[in-house]
PDB file of C-alpha atoms and ligand atoms in Angstrom:
ATOM      1  CA  UNK A   1     151.064  55.297 110.194  1.00 95.00           C
ATOM      2  CA  UNK A   2     153.548  57.656 111.814  1.00 98.00           C
ATOM      3  CA  UNK A   3     156.515  58.343 109.618  1.00 98.00           C
ATOM      4  CA  UNK A   4     159.915  59.935 110.089  1.00 98.00           C
ATOM      5  CA  UNK A   5     162.205  61.172 107.334  1.00 98.00           C
ATOM      6  CA  UNK A   6     165.734  59.889 107.914  1.00 98.00           C
ATOM      7  CA  UNK A   7     168.458  61.712 105.955  1.00 98.00           C
ATOM      8  CA  UNK A   8     171.647  59.687 105.783  1.00 98.00           C
ATOM      9  CA  UNK A   9     175.177  61.119 105.695  1.00 98.00           C
ATOM     10  CA  UNK A  10     174.614  64.295 103.701  1.00 98.00           C
ATOM     11  CA  UNK A  11     177.841  65.723 105.080  1.00 98.00           C
ATOM     12  CA  UNK A  12     180.653  67.636 103.432  1.00 98.00           C
ATOM     13  CA  UNK A  13     183.088  64.717 103.236  1.00 98.00           C
ATOM     14  CA  UNK A  14     180.654  62.732 101.045  1.00 97.00           C
ATOM     15  CA  UNK A  15     178.713  65.461  99.236  1.00 98.00           C
ATOM     16  CA  UNK A  16     181.396  67.948  98.242  1.00 97.00           C
ATOM     17  CA  UNK A  17     183.905  67.421  95.452  1.00 95.00           C
ATOM     18  CA  UNK A  18     187.242  67.301  97.252  1.00 95.00           C
ATOM     19  CA  UNK A  19     185.655  65.868 100.395  1.00 96.00           C
ATOM     20  CA  UNK A  20     187.549  63.062 102.116  1.00 96.00           C
ATOM     21  CA  UNK A  21     185.231  60.415 100.648  1.00 95.00           C
ATOM     22  CA  UNK A  22     183.404  62.280  97.888  1.00 96.00           C
ATOM     23  CA  UNK A  23     180.746  59.995  96.431  1.00 95.00           C
ATOM     24  CA  UNK A  24     180.679  61.564  92.964  1.00 95.00           C
ATOM     25  CA  UNK A  25     178.572  63.890  90.812  1.00 95.00           C
ATOM     26  CA  UNK A  26     175.319  62.066  91.621  1.00 95.00           C
ATOM     27  CA  UNK A  27     175.512  63.639  95.072  1.00 96.00           C
ATOM     28  CA  UNK A  28     174.584  67.015  93.576  1.00 95.00           C
ATOM     29  CA  UNK A  29     171.495  65.417  92.013  1.00 96.00           C
ATOM     30  CA  UNK A  30     170.081  64.051  95.261  1.00 98.00           C
ATOM     31  CA  UNK A  31     170.449  67.333  97.173  1.00 98.00           C
ATOM     32  CA  UNK A  32     167.376  69.002  95.565  1.00 98.00           C
ATOM     33  CA  UNK A  33     165.379  65.788  95.953  1.00 98.00           C
ATOM     34  CA  UNK A  34     166.162  65.713  99.665  1.00 98.00           C
ATOM     35  CA  UNK A  35     165.341  69.419  99.926  1.00 98.00           C
ATOM     36  CA  UNK A  36     161.866  68.589  98.579  1.00 97.00           C
ATOM     37  CA  UNK A  37     161.555  65.689 100.999  1.00 98.00           C
ATOM     38  CA  UNK A  38     162.506  67.946 103.897  1.00 98.00           C
ATOM     39  CA  UNK A  39     159.882  70.500 102.844  1.00 97.00           C
ATOM     40  CA  UNK A  40     157.255  67.787 102.522  1.00 97.00           C
ATOM     41  CA  UNK A  41     158.119  66.195 105.859  1.00 97.00           C
ATOM     42  CA  UNK A  42     158.179  69.486 107.760  1.00 97.00           C
ATOM     43  CA  UNK A  43     154.858  70.573 106.198  1.00 96.00           C
ATOM     44  CA  UNK A  44     153.381  67.242 107.307  1.00 97.00           C
ATOM     45  CA  UNK A  45     154.963  67.683 110.762  1.00 97.00           C
ATOM     46  CA  UNK A  46     156.865  64.434 110.403  1.00 98.00           C
ATOM     47  CA  UNK A  47     159.916  63.883 112.569  1.00 98.00           C
ATOM     48  CA  UNK A  48     163.123  64.606 110.641  1.00 98.00           C
ATOM     49  CA  UNK A  49     166.249  62.728 111.670  1.00 98.00           C
ATOM     50  CA  UNK A  50     169.727  63.260 110.278  1.00 98.00           C
ATOM     51  CA  UNK A  51     172.171  60.390 110.595  1.00 98.00           C
ATOM     52  CA  UNK A  52     175.734  61.616 110.383  1.00 98.00           C
ATOM     53  CA  UNK A  53     178.942  59.651 110.205  1.00 97.00           C
ATOM     54  CA  UNK A  54     181.001  60.838 113.191  1.00 97.00           C
ATOM     55  CA  UNK A  55     184.230  58.896 113.435  1.00 97.00           C
ATOM     56  CA  UNK A  56     187.003  58.711 115.976  1.00 96.00           C
ATOM     57  CA  UNK A  57     190.524  58.856 114.444  1.00 95.00           C
ATOM     58  CA  UNK A  58     191.113  55.118 114.961  1.00 94.00           C
ATOM     59  CA  UNK A  59     187.649  53.813 113.996  1.00 93.00           C
ATOM     60  CA  UNK A  60     187.597  50.284 112.578  1.00 91.00           C
ATOM     61  CA  UNK A  61     185.987  51.484 109.341  1.00 93.00           C
ATOM     62  CA  UNK A  62     189.270  53.136 108.361  1.00 95.00           C
ATOM     63  CA  UNK A  63     190.684  49.675 107.689  1.00 93.00           C
ATOM     64  CA  UNK A  64     188.452  49.684 104.597  1.00 93.00           C
ATOM     65  CA  UNK A  65     187.877  53.339 103.754  1.00 93.00           C
ATOM     66  CA  UNK A  66     190.093  56.404 103.934  1.00 93.00           C
ATOM     67  CA  UNK A  67     189.570  58.502 107.064  1.00 95.00           C
ATOM     68  CA  UNK A  68     186.432  60.644 106.790  1.00 96.00           C
ATOM     69  CA  UNK A  69     183.833  62.402 108.914  1.00 97.00           C
ATOM     70  CA  UNK A  70     186.158  62.876 111.852  1.00 97.00           C
ATOM     71  CA  UNK A  71     184.311  64.288 114.853  1.00 97.00           C
ATOM     72  CA  UNK A  72     184.777  68.033 115.130  1.00 96.00           C
ATOM     73  CA  UNK A  73     185.980  68.583 111.560  1.00 97.00           C
ATOM     74  CA  UNK A  74     184.084  70.550 108.874  1.00 97.00           C
ATOM     75  CA  UNK A  75     183.893  67.370 106.775  1.00 98.00           C
ATOM     76  CA  UNK A  76     181.564  65.841 109.357  1.00 98.00           C
ATOM     77  CA  UNK A  77     179.043  68.718 109.146  1.00 98.00           C
ATOM     78  CA  UNK A  78     175.725  68.505 107.301  1.00 98.00           C
ATOM     79  CA  UNK A  79     175.806  70.535 104.074  1.00 98.00           C
ATOM     80  CA  UNK A  80     174.077  73.922 104.478  1.00 98.00           C
ATOM     81  CA  UNK A  81     171.562  73.302 101.648  1.00 97.00           C
ATOM     82  CA  UNK A  82     170.039  70.629 103.878  1.00 98.00           C
ATOM     83  CA  UNK A  83     170.531  72.400 107.179  1.00 98.00           C
ATOM     84  CA  UNK A  84     168.603  70.902 110.091  1.00 98.00           C
ATOM     85  CA  UNK A  85     165.755  72.883 111.605  1.00 96.00           C
ATOM     86  CA  UNK A  86     165.250  73.545 115.296  1.00 95.00           C
ATOM     87  CA  UNK A  87     162.877  70.581 115.721  1.00 95.00           C
ATOM     88  CA  UNK A  88     165.032  68.085 113.824  1.00 98.00           C
ATOM     89  CA  UNK A  89     167.121  65.401 115.484  1.00 98.00           C
ATOM     90  CA  UNK A  90     170.762  64.681 114.643  1.00 98.00           C
ATOM     91  CA  UNK A  91     172.043  61.186 115.412  1.00 98.00           C
ATOM     92  CA  UNK A  92     175.822  60.726 115.059  1.00 98.00           C
ATOM     93  CA  UNK A  93     176.963  57.211 114.234  1.00 98.00           C
ATOM     94  CA  UNK A  94     180.231  55.292 114.011  1.00 96.00           C
ATOM     95  CA  UNK A  95     178.969  52.333 112.021  1.00 96.00           C
ATOM     96  CA  UNK A  96     177.043  51.884 108.756  1.00 97.00           C
ATOM     97  CA  UNK A  97     173.728  51.377 110.508  1.00 98.00           C
ATOM     98  CA  UNK A  98     172.125  54.370 112.164  1.00 98.00           C
ATOM     99  CA  UNK A  99     170.737  52.017 114.807  1.00 98.00           C
ATOM    100  CA  UNK A 100     174.061  50.519 115.926  1.00 98.00           C
ATOM    101  CA  UNK A 101     175.344  52.071 119.142  1.00 97.00           C
ATOM    102  CA  UNK A 102     172.998  55.079 118.864  1.00 98.00           C
ATOM    103  CA  UNK A 103     169.713  56.201 120.420  1.00 98.00           C
ATOM    104  CA  UNK A 104     167.874  56.206 117.069  1.00 98.00           C
ATOM    105  CA  UNK A 105     165.508  53.394 118.057  1.00 98.00           C
ATOM    106  CA  UNK A 106     164.348  54.994 121.322  1.00 98.00           C
ATOM    107  CA  UNK A 107     164.127  58.398 119.622  1.00 98.00           C
ATOM    108  CA  UNK A 108     161.753  56.937 117.028  1.00 98.00           C
ATOM    109  CA  UNK A 109     159.780  54.887 119.561  1.00 98.00           C
ATOM    110  CA  UNK A 110     159.220  57.870 121.839  1.00 98.00           C
ATOM    111  CA  UNK A 111     157.672  59.678 118.868  1.00 97.00           C
ATOM    112  CA  UNK A 112     155.538  56.600 118.063  1.00 98.00           C
ATOM    113  CA  UNK A 113     157.200  56.326 114.657  1.00 98.00           C
ATOM    114  CA  UNK A 114     156.443  53.052 112.869  1.00 98.00           C
ATOM    115  CA  UNK A 115     157.694  53.916 109.371  1.00 98.00           C
ATOM    116  CA  UNK A 116     160.952  55.480 108.280  1.00 98.00           C
ATOM    117  CA  UNK A 117     161.627  57.040 104.889  1.00 98.00           C
ATOM    118  CA  UNK A 118     165.300  56.969 103.951  1.00 98.00           C
ATOM    119  CA  UNK A 119     167.221  59.324 101.663  1.00 98.00           C
ATOM    120  CA  UNK A 120     170.923  60.062 101.318  1.00 98.00           C
ATOM    121  CA  UNK A 121     174.044  57.972 100.810  1.00 98.00           C
ATOM    122  CA  UNK A 122     175.379  55.501 100.145  1.00 98.00           C
ATOM    123  CA  UNK A 123     172.518  53.317  98.935  1.00 98.00           C
ATOM    124  CA  UNK A 124     174.570  50.128  99.293  1.00 98.00           C
ATOM    125  CA  UNK A 125     176.203  50.981 102.624  1.00 97.00           C
ATOM    126  CA  UNK A 126     174.621  53.176 105.287  1.00 98.00           C
ATOM    127  CA  UNK A 127     171.169  53.318 103.683  1.00 98.00           C
ATOM    128  CA  UNK A 128     171.057  49.542 103.192  1.00 98.00           C
ATOM    129  CA  UNK A 129     172.315  48.589 106.664  1.00 98.00           C
ATOM    130  CA  UNK A 130     170.129  51.161 108.396  1.00 98.00           C
ATOM    131  CA  UNK A 131     167.160  49.756 106.478  1.00 98.00           C
ATOM    132  CA  UNK A 132     168.111  46.199 107.465  1.00 98.00           C
ATOM    133  CA  UNK A 133     168.228  47.085 111.167  1.00 98.00           C
ATOM    134  CA  UNK A 134     164.971  49.022 110.862  1.00 98.00           C
ATOM    135  CA  UNK A 135     163.278  45.950 109.408  1.00 98.00           C
ATOM    136  CA  UNK A 136     164.741  43.705 112.132  1.00 98.00           C
ATOM    137  CA  UNK A 137     163.306  46.111 114.709  1.00 98.00           C
ATOM    138  CA  UNK A 138     159.878  46.026 113.092  1.00 98.00           C
ATOM    139  CA  UNK A 139     159.732  49.366 111.290  1.00 98.00           C
ATOM    140  CA  UNK A 140     158.230  49.731 107.852  1.00 98.00           C
ATOM    141  CA  UNK A 141     160.800  51.225 105.489  1.00 98.00           C
ATOM    142  CA  UNK A 142     160.426  53.501 102.495  1.00 98.00           C
ATOM    143  CA  UNK A 143     163.379  54.484 100.341  1.00 98.00           C
ATOM    144  CA  UNK A 144     163.317  57.597  98.158  1.00 98.00           C
ATOM    145  CA  UNK A 145     164.606  56.016  94.978  1.00 98.00           C
ATOM    146  CA  UNK A 146     165.706  59.301  93.375  1.00 98.00           C
ATOM    147  CA  UNK A 147     167.028  60.571  96.701  1.00 98.00           C
ATOM    148  CA  UNK A 148     169.645  57.886  97.369  1.00 98.00           C
ATOM    149  CA  UNK A 149     172.920  57.334  95.554  1.00 98.00           C
ATOM    150  CA  UNK A 150     176.361  55.794  95.689  1.00 97.00           C
ATOM    151  CA  UNK A 151     179.855  56.155  94.269  1.00 96.00           C
ATOM    152  CA  UNK A 152     179.225  52.713  92.695  1.00 97.00           C
ATOM    153  CA  UNK A 153     176.277  52.729  90.271  1.00 97.00           C
ATOM    154  CA  UNK A 154     176.036  48.940  90.027  1.00 98.00           C
ATOM    155  CA  UNK A 155     176.125  48.553  93.809  1.00 98.00           C
ATOM    156  CA  UNK A 156     173.441  51.254  94.031  1.00 98.00           C
ATOM    157  CA  UNK A 157     171.141  49.299  91.698  1.00 98.00           C
ATOM    158  CA  UNK A 158     171.821  46.007  93.478  1.00 98.00           C
ATOM    159  CA  UNK A 159     171.090  47.623  96.827  1.00 98.00           C
ATOM    160  CA  UNK A 160     167.764  49.015  95.608  1.00 98.00           C
ATOM    161  CA  UNK A 161     166.802  45.510  94.537  1.00 98.00           C
ATOM    162  CA  UNK A 162     167.918  44.080  97.882  1.00 98.00           C
ATOM    163  CA  UNK A 163     166.010  46.790  99.749  1.00 98.00           C
ATOM    164  CA  UNK A 164     162.850  46.011  97.839  1.00 98.00           C
ATOM    165  CA  UNK A 165     162.991  42.259  97.317  1.00 98.00           C
ATOM    166  CA  UNK A 166     164.725  41.033 100.477  1.00 98.00           C
ATOM    167  CA  UNK A 167     164.030  43.687 103.069  1.00 98.00           C
ATOM    168  CA  UNK A 168     160.523  44.530 101.876  1.00 98.00           C
ATOM    169  CA  UNK A 169     161.215  48.248 101.651  1.00 98.00           C
ATOM    170  CA  UNK A 170     158.853  50.324  99.548  1.00 98.00           C
ATOM    171  CA  UNK A 171     160.654  52.311  96.852  1.00 98.00           C
ATOM    172  CA  UNK A 172     159.077  55.724  96.426  1.00 98.00           C
ATOM    173  CA  UNK A 173     159.914  58.730  94.303  1.00 96.00           C
ATOM    174  CA  UNK A 174     159.928  62.265  95.588  1.00 88.00           C
ATOM    175  CA  UNK A 175     156.959  64.183  94.247  1.00 63.00           C
TER     176      UNK A 175
HETATM  177 ZN1  LIG B 201     182.009  56.180 107.793  1.00 92.24          ZN
END
């Protein structure tokens, strides 16, 4: 098994109170969990990938959500507590799924990755749809249960169930 840690959308606009699409106080709780995951992954020499929302001003998503994560703005930057290292890969995305219109799949394949471990936000949006595409592409998926969250607690719980029961993802806890 060759695993990569995939950190989803831990950027200022979602993580920070006052950010364009702040996801709520649970964001502060997942930061230390993801810090532990980053330490674990780097110690194990696993590939670390950051998916980051990176929107154009007229992106279709803004029909549903307020503008956020505009390319080139501070809101689109990864929070410094989870700063990428020199060997980490950053994959900007314009859709919920980190695989859609990006080079995530070939990046993982070139590193012989067959399993991805997801952490970040939101459980029911970008985590869920990235996991769905990963499963369609044949990757095994793990989700750090205490390292994912959402602005909508019920949607978060439903998504965890969907991830486990429909997509066959393995729910793990950060140790
Ligand atoms: Zn977005």
